[in-house]
Coordinates of C-alpha atoms in Angstrom, one line a residue:
M820 CA -27.5 -3.6 104.1
E821 CA -29.4 -2.9 100.6
A822 CA -26.8 -4.2 97.8
K823 CA -26.4 -1.8 95.4
P824 CA -28.0 -2.6 91.7
P825 CA -25.2 -2.9 88.9
K826 CA -23.7 -1.2 86.7
I827 CA -25.0 -0.2 83.2
K828 CA -22.3 -0.9 80.9
V829 CA -22.5 1.3 78.3
G830 CA -20.9 -0.2 74.4
T831 CA -22.8 -3.7 74.6
I832 CA -25.0 -2.9 72.1
T833 CA -23.1 -0.7 70.3
L834 CA -21.0 -3.1 69.6
A835 CA -23.5 -5.6 68.9
V836 CA -25.3 -4.4 66.5
S837 CA -22.1 -3.3 64.1
L838 CA -21.5 -7.0 64.9
V839 CA -23.9 -7.7 62.7
L840 CA -24.2 -4.7 60.4
L841 CA -20.3 -5.8 59.6
G842 CA -21.6 -9.6 58.8
I843 CA -24.2 -8.3 57.1
G844 CA -21.8 -6.4 54.4
M845 CA -19.8 -8.7 53.7
L846 CA -22.6 -10.8 53.4
L847 CA -23.9 -8.6 50.6
Y848 CA -20.4 -8.4 49.3
N849 CA -19.7 -11.9 48.4
F850 CA -23.3 -12.7 46.9
G851 CA -22.9 -10.0 44.9
G852 CA -25.0 -7.5 46.2
I853 CA -22.0 -4.5 47.1
K854 CA -19.4 -4.1 44.7
S855 CA -16.7 -2.9 47.8
P856 CA -15.9 -4.8 50.8
E857 CA -14.3 -0.7 51.4
T858 CA -18.0 0.4 51.5
V859 CA -18.5 -1.3 54.6
W860 CA -15.3 0.0 56.4
R861 CA -16.0 4.2 55.1
L862 CA -19.3 4.2 57.5
W863 CA -16.8 3.8 60.4
P864 CA -18.1 6.8 62.0
L865 CA -21.7 5.5 62.8
L866 CA -19.7 3.6 65.6
L867 CA -18.7 6.5 67.1
I868 CA -22.5 7.8 66.5
G869 CA -24.3 4.3 67.9
L870 CA -21.6 4.5 71.0
G871 CA -22.9 7.9 72.1
V872 CA -26.4 7.3 71.3
E873 CA -26.8 4.3 73.6
Y874 CA -24.8 6.3 76.2
F875 CA -28.0 10.0 76.4
V876 CA -30.7 6.7 75.3
R877 CA -28.2 5.0 78.6
R878 CA -28.0 7.0 80.9
A879 CA -31.5 9.0 80.8
G880 CA -33.0 5.9 82.1
R881 CA -30.9 4.5 84.5
G882 CA -32.7 5.5 87.7
E883 CA -30.5 5.0 90.5
R884 CA -28.4 2.4 88.9
E885 CA -24.7 4.0 88.0
I886 CA -23.3 4.0 84.7
E887 CA -19.5 3.6 82.5
F888 CA -18.7 2.3 79.4
S889 CA -17.7 -1.3 79.0
L890 CA -13.9 -1.2 78.6
P891 CA -13.7 -4.5 76.4
S892 CA -16.3 -2.6 73.9
V893 CA -15.0 -0.2 74.0
I894 CA -11.4 -2.1 72.9
L895 CA -13.3 -3.4 70.5
I896 CA -15.4 -1.1 68.9
G897 CA -11.9 1.6 68.0
I898 CA -9.8 -1.8 66.8
F899 CA -13.2 -1.8 64.2
I900 CA -12.5 2.7 64.4
L901 CA -9.3 2.0 63.7
A902 CA -10.1 -0.5 60.4
G903 CA -11.9 1.6 59.4
I904 CA -9.5 4.5 59.1
T905 CA -6.7 1.8 57.5
V906 CA -8.1 0.4 55.6
M907 CA -9.3 3.9 54.0
A908 CA -5.2 5.2 54.7
V909 CA -3.6 2.0 52.4
S910 CA -6.9 3.1 49.7
N911 CA -5.7 6.7 49.0
A912 CA -2.4 5.9 49.4
L913 CA -2.4 3.2 46.3
Q914 CA -5.0 5.8 44.9
G915 CA -1.2 7.9 44.7
L916 CA 0.4 4.7 43.1
G917 CA -2.0 4.3 40.3
I918 CA -3.9 0.5 41.7
G919 CA -6.2 1.9 44.0
G920 CA -8.9 -0.6 43.0
L921 CA -6.6 -3.4 44.7
I922 CA -9.1 -3.6 47.4
D923 CA -11.8 -4.1 46.4
H924 CA -10.5 -7.6 45.1
I925 CA -9.3 -8.7 49.0
S926 CA -11.2 -12.0 49.1
F927 CA -13.4 -12.6 52.1
G928 CA -15.1 -15.2 50.0
D929 CA -15.4 -16.9 47.1
S930 CA -13.9 -15.3 44.2
H931 CA -13.8 -16.3 40.5
S932 CA -10.6 -15.9 38.2
H933 CA -10.4 -17.1 34.4
V934 CA -6.5 -17.2 33.2
K935 CA -5.7 -17.0 29.0
E936 CA -2.3 -17.3 28.2
W937 CA -0.6 -15.5 25.0
Q938 CA 2.0 -15.7 22.7
S939 CA 3.9 -13.4 20.0
G940 CA 5.5 -14.5 17.6
P941 CA 9.9 -14.0 17.1
M942 CA 10.2 -10.2 15.7
A943 CA 12.9 -8.5 14.4
V944 CA 15.0 -5.7 16.9
D945 CA 18.0 -4.6 15.9
R946 CA 20.7 -3.9 18.4
G947 CA 21.5 -0.7 20.1
M948 CA 17.2 -0.3 20.0
A949 CA 15.3 1.0 23.0
L950 CA 12.4 -1.4 24.6
D951 CA 10.4 -0.2 26.8
I952 CA 7.4 -2.9 29.1
D953 CA 4.9 -1.0 31.4
N954 CA 2.5 -3.0 33.7
I955 CA 0.6 -2.3 36.4
M956 CA -0.1 -5.4 37.9
G957 CA 1.7 -9.1 37.7
E958 CA 5.0 -10.1 37.6
I959 CA 7.4 -9.4 34.8
N960 CA 10.0 -12.3 33.6
L961 CA 12.9 -11.4 31.5
E962 CA 15.5 -13.2 30.0
P963 CA 18.7 -13.7 26.7
S964 CA 16.3 -15.7 23.5
T965 CA 17.6 -18.5 21.9
D966 CA 16.8 -16.7 17.3
G967 CA 18.4 -13.3 18.3
K968 CA 14.5 -12.0 18.6
L969 CA 12.0 -10.5 20.9
H970 CA 9.2 -13.3 22.2
V971 CA 6.7 -12.1 24.6
S972 CA 4.7 -14.4 26.2
A973 CA 1.5 -13.3 28.9
R974 CA -0.2 -15.4 31.2
I975 CA -3.3 -12.8 31.9
T976 CA -5.9 -13.7 34.7
G977 CA -9.4 -11.8 34.7
R978 CA -11.2 -12.0 38.1
A979 CA -15.2 -10.4 38.5
G980 CA -18.1 -12.4 40.4
S981 CA -18.4 -14.7 37.9
D982 CA -16.7 -17.1 36.1
A983 CA -18.4 -15.9 32.9
E984 CA -18.2 -12.4 33.7
A985 CA -13.4 -13.6 34.5
R986 CA -14.0 -15.1 31.4
A987 CA -14.9 -11.8 29.5
V988 CA -12.5 -9.6 31.7
A989 CA -9.7 -12.3 30.7
D990 CA -11.0 -12.3 27.1
A991 CA -11.1 -8.8 26.4
A992 CA -7.4 -7.7 27.5
R993 CA -4.9 -8.1 25.1
V994 CA -1.0 -7.5 25.4
V995 CA 0.1 -4.4 22.7
I996 CA 3.4 -4.6 20.6
E997 CA 4.3 -0.7 19.2
K998 CA 7.7 -1.4 17.0
G999 CA 9.4 1.9 16.2
Q1000 CA 12.4 3.6 17.1
T1001 CA 11.7 2.3 20.7
T1002 CA 9.3 -0.9 21.0
K1003 CA 6.7 -1.1 23.4
I1004 CA 4.8 -3.6 24.8
Y1005 CA 2.3 -3.3 28.0
T1006 CA -1.4 -5.5 28.6
D1007 CA -5.0 -2.9 27.1
S1008 CA -7.3 -4.4 29.4
G1009 CA -10.1 -2.9 28.8
E1010 CA -11.5 0.0 30.4
E1011 CA -13.6 -1.8 33.5
A1012 CA -11.4 -4.5 33.9
L1013 CA -8.5 -1.6 34.5
K1014 CA -10.5 0.9 37.0
N1015 CA -11.3 -2.1 38.9
N1016 CA -7.8 -3.5 38.6
R1017 CA -9.6 -6.4 37.4
I1018 CA -6.7 -7.9 35.9
S1019 CA -2.7 -8.8 36.2
S1020 CA -0.4 -9.3 33.5
D1021 CA 2.2 -12.2 34.2
L1022 CA 4.7 -11.5 30.9
K1023 CA 7.2 -13.2 29.7
I1024 CA 10.4 -11.3 28.1
Q1025 CA 13.1 -13.1 25.9
A1026 CA 15.3 -10.3 24.7
P1027 CA 18.4 -10.5 22.1
P1028 CA 21.0 -8.7 23.3
D1029 CA 22.8 -5.1 23.5
L1030 CA 19.0 -3.3 23.8
K1031 CA 18.7 -0.4 25.7
I1032 CA 15.1 -1.7 28.3
N1033 CA 13.5 0.0 30.5
I1034 CA 10.7 -1.8 32.6
E1035 CA 8.0 -0.4 35.1
N1036 CA 5.8 -2.6 37.2
K1037 CA 3.1 -0.8 40.0
M1038 CA 2.9 -4.1 41.4
G1039 CA 4.7 -6.9 40.9
R1040 CA 7.8 -8.5 41.0
I1041 CA 10.4 -8.0 37.9
A1042 CA 12.6 -10.4 37.3
S1043 CA 16.2 -10.4 34.8
Q1044 CA 18.6 -13.2 33.8
N1045 CA 21.7 -13.2 32.2
I1046 CA 20.5 -9.9 29.9
S1047 CA 23.1 -8.5 27.7
G1048 CA 22.9 -4.3 27.4
N1049 CA 21.0 -1.6 30.2
L1050 CA 18.5 -2.1 32.1
E1051 CA 16.4 0.2 33.5
L1052 CA 13.6 -0.9 36.0
T1053 CA 11.4 0.8 38.5
S1054 CA 8.6 -0.5 40.9
S1055 CA 6.4 1.1 43.1
M1056 CA 5.3 -1.8 45.1
G1057 CA 7.2 -4.8 44.3
E1058 CA 11.1 -6.4 44.6
I1059 CA 13.7 -6.1 41.9
N1060 CA 15.7 -9.1 40.6
V1061 CA 19.2 -9.1 39.0
E1062 CA 21.4 -11.5 37.4
N1063 CA 24.5 -11.5 35.5
L1064 CA 23.9 -8.8 33.9
R1065 CA 26.3 -7.6 31.2
G1066 CA 26.0 -4.0 31.4
D1067 CA 24.8 -1.1 33.2
L1068 CA 21.7 -1.6 35.7
K1069 CA 19.4 1.2 37.2
A1070 CA 16.9 0.2 39.5
Y1071 CA 14.2 2.3 41.9
S1072 CA 11.0 0.7 43.8
K1073 CA 8.8 2.0 46.6
M1074 CA 8.6 -0.8 48.4
G1075 CA 9.8 -3.7 47.8
A1076 CA 13.8 -4.7 48.1
I1077 CA 16.0 -5.2 45.0
N1078 CA 18.4 -8.0 44.9
A1079 CA 21.5 -7.2 42.3
V1080 CA 23.8 -10.0 41.9
N1081 CA 27.4 -10.0 39.4
T1082 CA 26.5 -7.4 37.1
T1083 CA 29.1 -5.3 35.7
G1084 CA 28.6 -2.0 35.2
K1085 CA 27.6 0.8 37.1
A1086 CA 24.9 -0.4 39.7
D1087 CA 22.5 2.6 40.6
L1088 CA 19.7 1.4 43.1
G1089 CA 17.4 2.7 45.5
T1090 CA 14.3 2.6 47.1
E1091 CA 12.1 4.3 49.6
M1092 CA 11.7 0.8 52.1
G1093 CA 13.0 -2.2 51.4
R1094 CA 16.3 -4.0 51.5
I1095 CA 19.8 -4.2 49.4
N1096 CA 21.6 -7.1 48.2
I1097 CA 24.7 -6.2 46.1
Q1098 CA 26.6 -9.2 45.2
E1099 CA 29.6 -9.8 42.9
P1100 CA 29.6 -5.9 41.7
G1101 CA 31.7 -5.6 38.3
G1102 CA 31.4 -2.1 38.4
A1103 CA 30.8 1.5 40.7
V1104 CA 28.1 1.0 43.1
D1105 CA 25.3 3.1 44.4
A1106 CA 23.0 2.1 46.7
V1107 CA 19.9 4.1 48.9
T1108 CA 17.6 3.6 51.0
R1109 CA 15.5 4.9 53.3
M1110 CA 14.5 2.2 55.3
G1111 CA 16.2 -0.7 56.0
E1112 CA 19.8 -2.9 55.7
I1113 CA 22.5 -2.5 52.3
E1114 CA 24.6 -5.4 52.3
L1115 CA 27.0 -5.9 49.8
V1116 CA 29.4 -8.9 49.8
S1117 CA 32.7 -9.5 46.9
G1118 CA 34.4 -13.2 47.1
N1119 CA 36.7 -10.6 44.0
P1120 CA 38.9 -7.6 45.2
L1121 CA 37.0 -3.8 45.0
E1122 CA 38.2 -0.8 43.5
N1123 CA 35.9 1.2 42.1
D1124 CA 33.5 3.7 43.5
Y1125 CA 30.6 2.6 46.0
R1126 CA 28.5 4.5 48.0
L1127 CA 25.8 2.6 50.8
D1128 CA 23.8 4.9 52.3
T1129 CA 20.7 4.4 54.5
T1130 CA 18.4 5.9 56.0
N1131 CA 17.8 3.7 59.1
G1132 CA 19.1 0.2 58.9
R1133 CA 22.3 -1.2 59.0
I1134 CA 25.2 -1.8 56.4
V1135 CA 27.6 -4.7 55.9
F1136 CA 29.8 -4.4 53.6
R1137 CA 32.1 -7.9 53.4
L1138 CA 35.6 -8.0 50.8
P1139 CA 38.8 -9.7 49.7
E1140 CA 42.0 -7.8 51.8
K1141 CA 43.7 -7.4 48.5
S1142 CA 41.1 -4.7 48.0
N1143 CA 42.6 -1.6 46.7
L1144 CA 40.4 0.9 48.8
T1145 CA 39.9 3.8 51.4
V1146 CA 36.6 3.1 53.6
E1147 CA 34.8 5.8 54.7
A1148 CA 31.9 5.2 57.2
K1149 CA 30.3 7.1 59.3
T1150 CA 27.2 6.6 61.9
N1151 CA 25.0 9.2 64.0
H1152 CA 23.2 5.9 66.3
G1153 CA 25.4 2.9 66.0
R1154 CA 28.4 0.9 65.6
I1155 CA 31.2 0.9 63.2
S1156 CA 33.2 -2.0 63.5
G1157 CA 35.9 -4.4 61.0
M1158 CA 37.7 -1.5 60.7
G1159 CA 40.6 -1.4 63.4
N1160 CA 38.8 0.1 66.2
G1161 CA 38.8 -3.0 68.3
E1162 CA 36.3 -4.8 69.9
D1163 CA 35.3 -1.2 71.8
P1164 CA 34.4 1.2 69.2
A1165 CA 33.8 3.3 72.7
H1166 CA 31.3 6.1 71.4
N1167 CA 33.7 6.7 67.7
N1168 CA 30.9 7.5 64.9
A1169 CA 33.0 7.9 61.9
E1170 CA 36.3 5.5 60.8
K1171 CA 38.7 5.0 58.1
M1172 CA 40.6 2.7 56.3
V1173 CA 42.6 1.6 53.4
L1174 CA 43.0 -1.2 52.3
G1175 CA 46.0 -1.8 49.2
G1176 CA 47.3 1.7 47.4
G1177 CA 43.1 3.6 48.0
K1178 CA 42.4 3.9 44.6
G1179 CA 38.4 3.4 44.7
T1180 CA 36.3 5.0 47.4
A1181 CA 33.7 2.8 49.6
R1182 CA 31.6 5.4 51.1
L1183 CA 29.1 4.0 54.0
I1184 CA 26.4 5.9 55.8
T1185 CA 23.9 5.2 58.1
G1186 CA 21.7 7.5 60.7
N1187 CA 19.7 5.1 62.4
G1188 CA 22.7 1.1 62.5
S1189 CA 25.1 -0.5 62.9
I1190 CA 27.4 -1.0 60.1
E1191 CA 30.1 -4.4 59.2
V1192 CA 32.9 -4.2 57.1
V1193 CA 34.2 -7.9 56.5
T1194 CA 37.4 -8.3 55.2
Y1195 CA 38.8 -11.9 54.0

């Protein structure tokens, strides 16, 4: 019996060619021939074209042999296509956040950077005045000043394809302080550096007491310690950490956790995606997230109003039994525990518990997740 000739596998040539072209593209990027790796990933539709062309060419010359797609090759090509689509989707999302050039600076090889340190002199700012801080990329650290004056320091990092270019980018950037009824602080990166996100600026702000401080950071962490005054903090992508605040707090992060520890005033906290952690709140709390866990822990009795609301995520509420509070819990899909409902809450999705005289109200709401109440 005559053996059948081996089948023709379609996809192996397309895979081999795509690997060669991908390697050449990344090599050109590493040596400065291509400004952005995104340019390479934009070519992913060529994989589909190549796969189709290979099929028709090999089908035309198959003779008596059977033809089929090579499953491993098709899977790898599919992974490349998904990677290209993902890179483009992330790029478009970052454009919406104002940091669209971030992908240009993903390091696929050697990168060059230069750091410049900068520090202001002491500046007088009257109590009750407003302070606005705006940053595109980098960390912002806020702490109290020791002399009652405003101090600003910065660590500016420039990135480019060579040491000389990186130094030029960093040297072109400057921290701007505009005085007025509202004192404004921001980094002027220069047009080219700003367009390509070649600058990151880590700011350290030492502020006098009793200011109204507004901070907006598009990408990077915001941290505050031992501040006296009201804070409004916004981050497009990055966590927000606040400790020992004597004042009201309003914090929002599109993508990042929020940690509020030992705040004396009202705390208004919100995230699109990220965990919210509250410890030792001294005032009312309103915490809302679409996707993430919310936990509130207090060693002192609670008697204010508290709303912990998450669309997807569990809620943990820990408080002393001596609290003066009415606790209401509701979940659409999940278990409620610790509210006198026994070990098995059966199918109950709503519970209520009164501590002390029930002066304050705690509303714990989750669409998908468990609710755990712990009293001690």
